Amino acid sequence: MTKAVQKITMSPSRDIPFDKLVLSQSNVRRIKAGVSVEELAEDIGRRGLLQSLSVRPVLANDGTETGKFEIPAGGRRFQALSLLVKQKRLAKTTPIPCIVRDAASDILAEDDSLAENMQRVALHPLDQFRAFVSLRDKGQSDAEIAAAFFVTPQIVKQRLKLASVAPALLEIYAEDGMTLEQLMAFTVNPDHARQVQVWDVIHSSWNKEPFQIRRMLTETSVRASDRRA
């Protein structure tokens, strides 16, 4: 007998005035980490809110809705919005995009908060590099890119250096075939053919330290029979 496929129902989205929102005690994030609330507020002020808040109706003791909504997932965004309101850069009645979970949902508020924080994946350095290159090609300076994404100009410069690495080696790095430190070592010599030659010599060697890669790339030649391999 064919088992019936359970249909998935998505929670509806709606705009809710900021002054109808409150931070939930079910939010699992307690320790500050990553981009600060002040930096996040500046980013929201610059480009707007990129991700909706996840909210649930606040119920009275008799189970009726109070008109308020608590936020178990999206607390830092709410705190950043609160800062903008405090700075009088955002009106208290500004509609905020929200995903509204049913108050009677079987999914706990803590579950939503934990899932949102644990399922977040940091951007791969190679994706950072490609995005930074795209922004630079469209006229943004290293300093402007760094300021927009709350990283140091040194990080931007480091990622942009990867433009001098052979595409074949970038693909090996993307497949976890080498570390970021090893990949950065190849930037000392922009000769792509030489870079690939060095990697072919050392990739199966016991000594693949970044300093060894830099040393071989700055030598006048590299022999396939080099005893270090």
Coordinates of N, CA and C in Angstrom, one line a residue:
M1 N 0.9 -1.2 0.0 CA 0.0 0.0 0.0 C 0.9 1.2 0.0
T2 N 0.6 2.2 -0.9 CA 1.4 3.4 -1.0 C 1.1 4.3 0.2
K3 N 2.2 4.7 0.8 CA 2.1 5.6 2.0 C 1.8 7.1 1.5
A4 N 0.8 7.7 2.1 CA 0.5 9.1 1.7 C 1.6 10.0 2.0
V5 N 1.9 10.9 1.1 CA 2.9 11.9 1.3 C 2.3 13.1 2.1
Q6 N 3.0 13.4 3.3 CA 2.5 14.4 4.1 C 2.8 15.8 3.5
K7 N 1.8 16.6 3.3 CA 1.9 17.9 2.8 C 2.6 18.9 3.8
I8 N 3.5 19.7 3.3 CA 4.1 20.7 4.2 C 3.4 22.0 4.1
T9 N 3.1 22.6 5.2 CA 2.5 23.9 5.3 C 3.5 25.0 5.8
M10 N 3.7 26.0 5.1 CA 4.6 27.1 5.5 C 3.9 28.1 6.4
S11 N 4.6 28.6 7.3 CA 4.0 29.7 8.2 C 3.9 30.9 7.3
P12 N 2.8 31.7 7.5 CA 2.5 32.9 6.7 C 3.5 34.0 7.1
S13 N 3.7 34.9 6.2 CA 4.5 36.1 6.5 C 3.6 37.3 6.5
R14 N 4.0 38.3 7.3 CA 3.3 39.6 7.3 C 4.2 40.7 7.9
D15 N 3.8 41.9 7.7 CA 4.5 43.0 8.3 C 3.9 43.4 9.6
I16 N 4.7 43.5 10.6 CA 4.2 43.8 12.0 C 4.9 45.0 12.5
P17 N 4.1 46.0 13.0 CA 4.8 47.3 13.5 C 5.8 46.9 14.6
F18 N 6.9 47.6 14.5 CA 8.0 47.4 15.4 C 7.6 47.4 16.9
D19 N 6.7 48.3 17.3 CA 6.3 48.5 18.7 C 5.3 47.3 19.1
K20 N 5.0 46.4 18.2 CA 4.2 45.2 18.6 C 5.1 44.0 18.8
L21 N 6.4 44.2 18.7 CA 7.4 43.1 18.8 C 8.1 43.1 20.2
V22 N 8.3 41.9 20.7 CA 9.1 41.8 22.0 C 10.1 40.7 21.8
L23 N 11.2 40.7 22.5 CA 12.2 39.6 22.5 C 11.7 38.5 23.3
S24 N 11.8 37.3 22.8 CA 11.4 36.1 23.6 C 12.4 35.6 24.5
Q25 N 12.0 35.1 25.7 CA 12.9 34.5 26.6 C 13.4 33.1 26.1
S26 N 12.7 32.6 25.0 CA 13.1 31.3 24.5 C 14.3 31.4 23.5
N27 N 14.8 32.6 23.2 CA 15.9 32.8 22.3 C 17.1 32.2 23.0
V28 N 17.8 31.2 22.3 CA 18.9 30.5 22.9 C 20.2 31.2 22.9
R29 N 20.3 32.3 22.1 CA 21.6 33.0 22.0 C 21.7 33.9 23.3
R30 N 22.8 33.7 24.0 CA 23.0 34.5 25.2 C 24.4 35.2 25.2
I31 N 25.3 34.6 24.5 CA 26.7 35.1 24.5 C 26.9 35.8 23.2
K32 N 27.6 37.0 23.3 CA 27.9 37.8 22.1 C 28.9 37.1 21.3
A33 N 28.7 37.1 19.9 CA 29.7 36.5 19.0 C 29.4 37.1 17.6
G34 N 30.5 37.2 16.9 CA 30.4 37.7 15.5 C 30.2 39.2 15.4
V35 N 29.5 39.6 14.4 CA 29.2 41.0 14.1 C 28.4 41.6 15.3
S36 N 28.8 42.7 15.8 CA 28.2 43.3 17.0 C 26.8 43.9 16.6
V37 N 25.9 44.1 17.6 CA 24.6 44.7 17.3 C 24.8 46.1 16.7
E38 N 25.7 46.8 17.1 CA 26.0 48.2 16.5 C 26.3 48.1 15.0
E39 N 27.2 47.1 14.7 CA 27.5 46.9 13.3 C 26.4 46.4 12.5
L40 N 25.6 45.5 13.1 CA 24.4 45.0 12.4 C 23.4 46.1 12.2
A41 N 23.2 47.0 13.1 CA 22.3 48.2 13.0 C 22.8 49.0 11.8
E42 N 24.1 49.3 11.7 CA 24.6 50.1 10.6 C 24.3 49.4 9.3
D43 N 24.4 48.1 9.2 CA 24.2 47.4 8.0 C 22.7 47.4 7.6
I44 N 21.8 47.3 8.6 CA 20.4 47.4 8.3 C 20.1 48.8 7.9
G45 N 20.7 49.8 8.5 CA 20.5 51.2 8.1 C 20.9 51.4 6.7
R46 N 21.9 50.7 6.2 CA 22.5 50.9 4.9 C 21.7 50.2 3.8
R47 N 21.4 48.9 4.1 CA 20.8 48.1 3.0 C 19.4 47.5 3.3
G48 N 18.9 47.8 4.6 CA 17.6 47.3 5.0 C 17.7 45.9 5.6
L49 N 16.5 45.4 6.0 CA 16.5 44.1 6.6 C 16.5 43.0 5.6
L50 N 17.5 42.1 5.6 CA 17.6 41.1 4.5 C 16.9 39.8 4.9
Q51 N 16.7 39.6 6.2 CA 16.1 38.3 6.7 C 14.9 38.6 7.7
S52 N 13.8 38.1 7.4 CA 12.6 38.3 8.3 C 12.9 37.8 9.7
L53 N 12.1 38.3 10.7 CA 12.1 37.8 12.0 C 11.1 36.6 12.1
S54 N 11.4 35.7 13.0 CA 10.5 34.6 13.2 C 9.8 34.9 14.5
V55 N 8.5 35.0 14.5 CA 7.7 35.4 15.7 C 6.5 34.5 16.0
R56 N 6.0 34.6 17.2 CA 4.8 33.9 17.6 C 3.9 34.9 18.4
P57 N 2.6 34.7 18.3 CA 1.7 35.6 19.0 C 1.9 35.4 20.5
V58 N 1.9 36.5 21.3 CA 1.9 36.5 22.7 C 0.5 36.3 23.2
L59 N 0.3 35.3 24.0 CA -1.1 34.9 24.5 C -1.3 35.4 25.9
A60 N -2.6 35.8 26.2 CA -3.0 36.2 27.6 C -3.2 35.0 28.4
N61 N -3.5 35.1 29.7 CA -3.7 33.9 30.5 C -4.9 33.1 30.1
D62 N -5.8 33.7 29.4 CA -7.0 33.0 29.0 C -6.8 32.4 27.6
G63 N -5.6 32.5 27.0 CA -5.3 31.9 25.7 C -5.6 32.8 24.5
T64 N -6.1 34.0 24.7 CA -6.4 34.9 23.6 C -5.1 35.7 23.2
E65 N -5.1 36.1 22.0 CA -3.9 36.8 21.5 C -3.9 38.3 22.0
T66 N -2.8 38.8 22.4 CA -2.7 40.1 23.0 C -2.4 41.2 22.0
G67 N -2.1 40.8 20.7 CA -1.7 41.8 19.7 C -0.2 42.0 19.7
K68 N 0.5 41.4 20.7 CA 2.0 41.5 20.7 C 2.5 40.2 20.1
F69 N 3.8 40.2 19.6 CA 4.5 39.0 19.1 C 5.9 38.9 19.7
E70 N 6.2 37.7 20.1 CA 7.6 37.5 20.7 C 8.5 36.9 19.6
I71 N 9.8 37.2 19.8 CA 10.8 36.8 18.7 C 11.7 35.8 19.3
P72 N 11.5 34.5 19.0 CA 12.5 33.5 19.5 C 13.7 33.3 18.5
A73 N 13.5 33.7 17.3 CA 14.6 33.6 16.3 C 14.7 34.9 15.5
G74 N 15.8 35.6 15.7 CA 16.0 36.9 15.1 C 16.3 38.0 16.1
G75 N 16.7 37.5 17.3 CA 16.9 38.5 18.4 C 17.9 39.6 18.2
R76 N 19.0 39.2 17.5 CA 20.0 40.2 17.2 C 19.5 41.3 16.2
R77 N 18.8 40.8 15.3 CA 18.2 41.7 14.3 C 17.2 42.7 15.0
F78 N 16.4 42.1 16.0 CA 15.5 42.9 16.7 C 16.3 44.0 17.6
Q79 N 17.4 43.5 18.2 CA 18.1 44.5 19.0 C 18.8 45.6 18.1
A80 N 19.2 45.2 16.9 CA 19.7 46.2 16.0 C 18.6 47.2 15.6
L81 N 17.4 46.7 15.3 CA 16.3 47.5 15.0 C 16.0 48.5 16.2
S82 N 16.0 47.9 17.4 CA 15.8 48.7 18.6 C 16.8 49.9 18.7
L83 N 18.0 49.6 18.4 CA 19.0 50.6 18.4 C 18.7 51.7 17.4
L84 N 18.3 51.3 16.2 CA 17.9 52.3 15.2 C 16.7 53.2 15.6
V85 N 15.8 52.5 16.3 CA 14.6 53.3 16.9 C 15.1 54.3 17.9
K86 N 16.0 53.8 18.8 CA 16.6 54.6 19.9 C 17.3 55.8 19.3
Q87 N 18.0 55.6 18.2 CA 18.7 56.7 17.5 C 17.8 57.6 16.7
K88 N 16.5 57.3 16.7 CA 15.5 58.0 15.9 C 15.7 57.9 14.4
R89 N 16.3 56.8 14.0 CA 16.6 56.6 12.5 C 15.5 55.7 12.0
L90 N 14.7 55.1 12.9 CA 13.6 54.2 12.5 C 12.4 54.5 13.4
A91 N 11.2 54.7 12.8 CA 10.0 55.0 13.5 C 9.5 53.7 14.3
K92 N 8.9 54.0 15.5 CA 8.4 52.9 16.3 C 7.4 52.0 15.6
T93 N 6.7 52.6 14.7 CA 5.5 51.9 14.0 C 6.0 51.4 12.6
T94 N 7.2 51.4 12.3 CA 7.7 50.9 11.1 C 7.3 49.4 10.9
P95 N 6.7 49.0 9.8 CA 6.4 47.6 9.6 C 7.6 46.7 9.4
I96 N 7.7 45.6 10.1 CA 8.9 44.8 10.1 C 8.5 43.4 9.5
P97 N 9.2 43.0 8.5 CA 8.8 41.7 7.8 C 9.0 40.5 8.8
C98 N 8.0 39.7 9.0 CA 8.0 38.6 10.0 C 7.4 37.3 9.4
I99 N 7.9 36.2 9.8 CA 7.3 34.9 9.6 C 6.6 34.6 10.9
V100 N 5.3 34.3 10.8 CA 4.4 34.2 12.0 C 4.1 32.7 12.2
R101 N 4.7 32.1 13.3 CA 4.4 30.7 13.6 C 3.1 30.7 14.5
D102 N 2.3 29.7 14.2 CA 1.1 29.5 15.0 C 1.4 29.3 16.5
A103 N 0.7 29.9 17.3 CA 0.9 29.8 18.8 C 0.8 28.4 19.3
A104 N -0.1 27.6 18.6 CA -0.3 26.2 19.0 C 0.6 25.2 18.3
S105 N 1.7 25.7 17.6 CA 2.6 24.8 16.9 C 3.2 23.8 17.8
D106 N 3.4 22.6 17.3 CA 4.1 21.5 18.0 C 5.6 21.8 18.1
I107 N 6.1 22.7 17.3 CA 7.5 23.1 17.3 C 7.8 24.1 18.4
L108 N 8.6 23.8 19.3 CA 8.9 24.7 20.4 C 9.6 26.0 20.0
A109 N 9.5 27.1 20.7 CA 10.1 28.3 20.3 C 11.7 28.1 20.4
E110 N 12.1 27.4 21.4 CA 13.6 27.2 21.6 C 14.1 26.4 20.4
D111 N 13.3 25.5 19.9 CA 13.6 24.7 18.7 C 13.9 25.6 17.5
D112 N 13.0 26.6 17.3 CA 13.2 27.5 16.2 C 14.5 28.3 16.4
S113 N 14.7 28.8 17.6 CA 15.9 29.6 17.9 C 17.2 28.8 17.7
L114 N 17.2 27.6 18.2 CA 18.4 26.8 18.0 C 18.7 26.4 16.6
A115 N 17.6 26.1 15.8 CA 17.8 25.7 14.4 C 18.3 26.9 13.6
E116 N 17.8 28.1 13.8 CA 18.3 29.2 13.1 C 19.8 29.5 13.3
N117 N 20.2 29.3 14.5 CA 21.6 29.6 14.9 C 22.5 28.5 14.5
M118 N 22.1 27.2 14.6 CA 23.0 26.1 14.3 C 23.1 25.8 12.8
Q119 N 22.0 26.1 12.1 CA 22.0 25.8 10.6 C 22.7 26.9 9.8
R120 N 23.1 27.9 10.5 CA 23.8 29.0 9.7 C 25.2 28.6 9.4
V121 N 25.6 28.7 8.1 CA 26.9 28.3 7.7 C 27.8 29.5 7.2
A122 N 29.0 29.6 7.7 CA 29.8 30.8 7.3 C 30.2 30.6 5.9
L123 N 30.4 31.8 5.2 CA 30.8 31.8 3.8 C 32.2 31.3 3.6
H124 N 32.4 30.4 2.7 CA 33.7 29.8 2.4 C 34.6 30.9 1.9
P125 N 35.9 30.9 2.3 CA 36.8 31.9 1.9 C 36.9 32.1 0.4
L126 N 36.7 31.0 -0.4 CA 36.8 31.1 -1.8 C 35.6 31.9 -2.4
D127 N 34.4 31.7 -1.7 CA 33.2 32.5 -2.1 C 33.4 33.9 -1.7
Q128 N 34.0 34.2 -0.6 CA 34.4 35.6 -0.2 C 35.2 36.2 -1.3
F129 N 36.3 35.5 -1.7 CA 37.2 36.0 -2.7 C 36.4 36.4 -4.0
R130 N 35.6 35.5 -4.4 CA 34.8 35.7 -5.7 C 33.9 36.9 -5.6
A131 N 33.2 37.0 -4.4 CA 32.3 38.2 -4.1 C 33.1 39.5 -4.1
F132 N 34.3 39.5 -3.4 CA 35.1 40.7 -3.3 C 35.6 41.1 -4.6
V133 N 36.0 40.2 -5.5 CA 36.5 40.5 -6.8 C 35.3 41.1 -7.6
S134 N 34.1 40.6 -7.5 CA 33.0 41.1 -8.2 C 32.7 42.6 -7.8
L135 N 32.8 42.8 -6.5 CA 32.5 44.2 -6.0 C 33.6 45.1 -6.4
R136 N 34.9 44.7 -6.4 CA 36.0 45.5 -6.8 C 35.9 45.8 -8.3
D137 N 35.5 44.8 -9.1 CA 35.3 45.1 -10.5 C 34.2 46.1 -10.8
K138 N 33.3 46.2 -9.9 CA 32.2 47.2 -10.0 C 32.5 48.5 -9.4
G139 N 33.8 48.7 -9.0 CA 34.2 50.1 -8.6 C 34.4 50.3 -7.1
Q140 N 34.2 49.3 -6.3 CA 34.4 49.5 -4.9 C 35.8 49.3 -4.5
S141 N 36.3 50.1 -3.5 CA 37.7 50.0 -3.1 C 37.8 49.0 -2.0
D142 N 39.0 48.6 -1.7 CA 39.2 47.6 -0.6 C 38.6 48.1 0.7
A143 N 38.8 49.4 1.0 CA 38.3 50.0 2.3 C 36.7 49.9 2.3
E144 N 36.1 50.2 1.2 CA 34.6 50.2 1.1 C 34.1 48.8 1.3
I145 N 34.8 47.8 0.7 CA 34.3 46.4 0.8 C 34.5 46.0 2.3
A146 N 35.6 46.3 2.9 CA 35.8 46.0 4.3 C 34.8 46.6 5.2
A147 N 34.5 47.9 5.0 CA 33.5 48.6 5.8 C 32.1 48.0 5.7
A148 N 31.8 47.6 4.5 CA 30.4 47.1 4.2 C 30.2 45.7 4.8
F149 N 31.3 44.9 5.0 CA 31.1 43.6 5.5 C 31.8 43.3 6.8
F150 N 32.2 44.4 7.5 CA 32.7 44.4 8.9 C 33.9 43.4 9.0
V151 N 34.8 43.5 8.0 CA 36.0 42.8 8.1 C 37.2 43.8 8.0
T152 N 38.4 43.4 8.3 CA 39.5 44.4 8.1 C 39.9 44.5 6.7
P153 N 40.5 45.6 6.3 CA 41.0 45.8 4.9 C 42.0 44.7 4.6
Q154 N 42.7 44.2 5.7 CA 43.7 43.2 5.5 C 43.1 41.9 5.0
I155 N 41.9 41.5 5.5 CA 41.2 40.3 5.1 C 40.8 40.5 3.6
V156 N 40.3 41.7 3.2 CA 39.9 41.9 1.9 C 41.2 41.7 0.9
K157 N 42.3 42.4 1.3 CA 43.5 42.3 0.5 C 44.0 40.8 0.4
Q158 N 43.9 40.1 1.5 CA 44.3 38.7 1.5 C 43.4 37.9 0.6
R159 N 42.1 38.0 0.6 CA 41.2 37.3 -0.2 C 41.5 37.6 -1.7
L160 N 41.7 38.9 -2.0 CA 41.9 39.4 -3.4 C 43.2 38.9 -3.9
K161 N 44.1 38.6 -3.1 CA 45.4 38.0 -3.6 C 45.2 36.6 -4.3
L162 N 44.1 36.0 -3.9 CA 43.8 34.7 -4.5 C 43.6 34.8 -6.0
A163 N 43.4 36.0 -6.5 CA 43.2 36.2 -8.0 C 44.5 35.8 -8.7
S164 N 45.6 35.7 -8.0 CA 46.9 35.4 -8.6 C 47.2 33.9 -8.6
V165 N 46.2 33.1 -8.1 CA 46.4 31.6 -8.0 C 45.8 30.9 -9.1
A166 N 46.4 29.9 -9.6 CA 45.9 29.2 -10.8 C 44.5 28.6 -10.5
P167 N 43.6 28.8 -11.4 CA 42.2 28.3 -11.3 C 42.2 26.8 -10.9
A168 N 43.1 26.0 -11.4 CA 43.1 24.6 -11.0 C 43.4 24.4 -9.5
L169 N 44.2 25.2 -9.0 CA 44.5 25.1 -7.5 C 43.3 25.6 -6.7
L170 N 42.6 26.6 -7.2 CA 41.4 27.1 -6.5 C 40.4 26.0 -6.4
E171 N 40.3 25.2 -7.5 CA 39.3 24.1 -7.5 C 39.7 23.0 -6.5
I172 N 41.0 22.8 -6.4 CA 41.5 21.8 -5.4 C 41.2 22.2 -4.0
Y173 N 41.4 23.5 -3.7 CA 41.1 24.1 -2.4 C 39.6 24.0 -2.1
A174 N 38.8 24.3 -3.2 CA 37.3 24.2 -3.0 C 36.8 22.8 -2.6
E175 N 37.6 21.8 -3.0 CA 37.3 20.4 -2.7 C 38.0 19.9 -1.5
D176 N 38.5 20.9 -0.7 CA 39.3 20.5 0.5 C 40.5 19.7 0.3
G177 N 41.1 20.0 -0.9 CA 42.4 19.3 -1.2 C 43.6 20.0 -0.7
M178 N 43.5 21.2 -0.2 CA 44.5 21.9 0.5 C 44.0 22.9 1.5
T179 N 44.8 23.4 2.4 CA 44.3 24.4 3.3 C 44.4 25.8 2.8
L180 N 43.7 26.8 3.5 CA 43.8 28.2 3.1 C 45.2 28.7 3.1
E181 N 46.0 28.2 4.2 CA 47.4 28.7 4.4 C 48.2 28.2 3.2
Q182 N 48.0 26.9 2.8 CA 48.7 26.4 1.6 C 48.4 27.2 0.4
L183 N 47.1 27.5 0.2 CA 46.7 28.2 -1.0 C 47.3 29.6 -1.0
M184 N 47.3 30.3 0.1 CA 47.9 31.6 0.2 C 49.3 31.6 -0.2
A185 N 50.0 30.5 0.1 CA 51.5 30.5 -0.1 C 51.7 30.6 -1.6
F186 N 50.8 30.1 -2.5 CA 51.0 30.2 -3.9 C 51.0 31.6 -4.5
T187 N 50.5 32.6 -3.7 CA 50.4 33.9 -4.2 C 51.7 34.6 -4.3
V188 N 52.8 34.0 -3.8 CA 54.2 34.7 -3.9 C 54.7 34.7 -5.3
N189 N 54.1 33.8 -6.2 CA 54.6 33.8 -7.6 C 53.4 33.7 -8.5
P190 N 53.1 34.7 -9.3 CA 51.9 34.7 -10.1 C 51.9 33.8 -11.3
D191 N 53.0 33.0 -11.5 CA 53.1 32.1 -12.7 C 52.3 30.9 -12.4
H192 N 51.1 30.8 -13.1 CA 50.2 29.7 -12.9 C 50.8 28.3 -13.2
A193 N 51.5 28.2 -14.3 CA 52.2 27.0 -14.7 C 53.1 26.5 -13.6
R194 N 53.9 27.5 -13.1 CA 54.9 27.1 -12.0 C 54.1 26.7 -10.7
Q195 N 53.0 27.3 -10.4 CA 52.2 26.9 -9.2 C 51.8 25.5 -9.4
V196 N 51.2 25.2 -10.5 CA 50.7 23.8 -10.7 C 51.9 22.8 -10.7
Q197 N 53.0 23.2 -11.2 CA 54.2 22.3 -11.2 C 54.6 22.0 -9.8
V198 N 54.6 23.1 -8.9 CA 55.0 22.9 -7.5 C 54.0 22.0 -6.8
W199 N 52.7 22.2 -7.1 CA 51.7 21.4 -6.4 C 51.8 19.9 -6.8
D200 N 52.1 19.7 -8.1 CA 52.2 18.3 -8.6 C 53.4 17.6 -7.9
V201 N 54.5 18.4 -7.6 CA 55.6 17.8 -7.0 C 55.4 17.5 -5.5
I202 N 54.7 18.4 -4.8 CA 54.6 18.2 -3.3 C 53.2 17.6 -2.8
H203 N 52.2 17.5 -3.7 CA 50.9 17.2 -3.1 C 50.8 15.8 -2.4
S204 N 51.7 14.9 -2.8 CA 51.7 13.6 -2.2 C 52.9 13.5 -1.2
S205 N 53.6 14.6 -1.0 CA 54.8 14.6 -0.1 C 54.3 14.7 1.3
W206 N 55.2 14.3 2.2 CA 54.9 14.5 3.7 C 55.1 16.0 4.1
N207 N 55.9 16.7 3.3 CA 56.1 18.1 3.6 C 55.4 19.1 2.6
K208 N 54.2 19.5 3.1 CA 53.4 20.4 2.3 C 53.2 21.7 3.0
E209 N 54.1 22.1 3.9 CA 53.9 23.3 4.7 C 54.0 24.5 3.8
P210 N 53.2 25.6 4.2 CA 53.2 26.8 3.4 C 54.6 27.3 3.1
F211 N 55.5 27.3 4.1 CA 56.8 27.9 3.9 C 57.6 27.1 2.8
Q212 N 57.3 25.8 2.7 CA 58.0 25.0 1.7 C 57.4 25.3 0.3
I213 N 56.2 25.6 0.2 CA 55.6 26.0 -1.1 C 56.2 27.3 -1.5
R214 N 56.2 28.3 -0.6 CA 56.8 29.6 -0.9 C 58.3 29.4 -1.3
R215 N 59.0 28.6 -0.6 CA 60.4 28.4 -1.0 C 60.6 27.8 -2.4
M216 N 59.8 26.8 -2.7 CA 59.9 26.2 -4.0 C 59.5 27.2 -5.1
L217 N 58.5 28.0 -4.8 CA 58.0 29.0 -5.9 C 59.0 30.1 -6.1
T218 N 59.9 30.3 -5.2 CA 60.9 31.4 -5.3 C 62.2 30.9 -5.8
E219 N 62.3 29.6 -5.9 CA 63.6 29.0 -6.5 C 63.5 29.2 -8.0
T220 N 64.7 29.1 -8.7 CA 64.8 29.3 -10.1 C 64.2 28.2 -10.9
S221 N 64.1 27.0 -10.3 CA 63.5 25.8 -11.0 C 63.1 24.8 -10.0
V222 N 62.2 23.9 -10.4 CA 61.8 22.8 -9.5 C 61.8 21.5 -10.3
R223 N 62.6 20.6 -9.8 CA 62.7 19.3 -10.5 C 61.7 18.3 -10.0
A224 N 61.1 17.6 -10.9 CA 60.1 16.5 -10.5 C 60.8 15.5 -9.7
S225 N 62.1 15.3 -9.8 CA 62.8 14.3 -9.0 C 63.4 14.8 -7.7
D226 N 62.9 16.1 -7.4 CA 63.4 16.7 -6.1 C 63.2 15.7 -5.0
R227 N 64.3 15.5 -4.2 CA 64.2 14.5 -3.1 C 63.3 14.9 -2.0
R228 N 62.9 16.1 -1.9 CA 61.9 16.6 -0.9 C 60.6 16.0 -1.1
A229 N 60.3 15.6 -2.4 CA 59.0 15.0 -2.7 C 59.1 13.5 -2.5

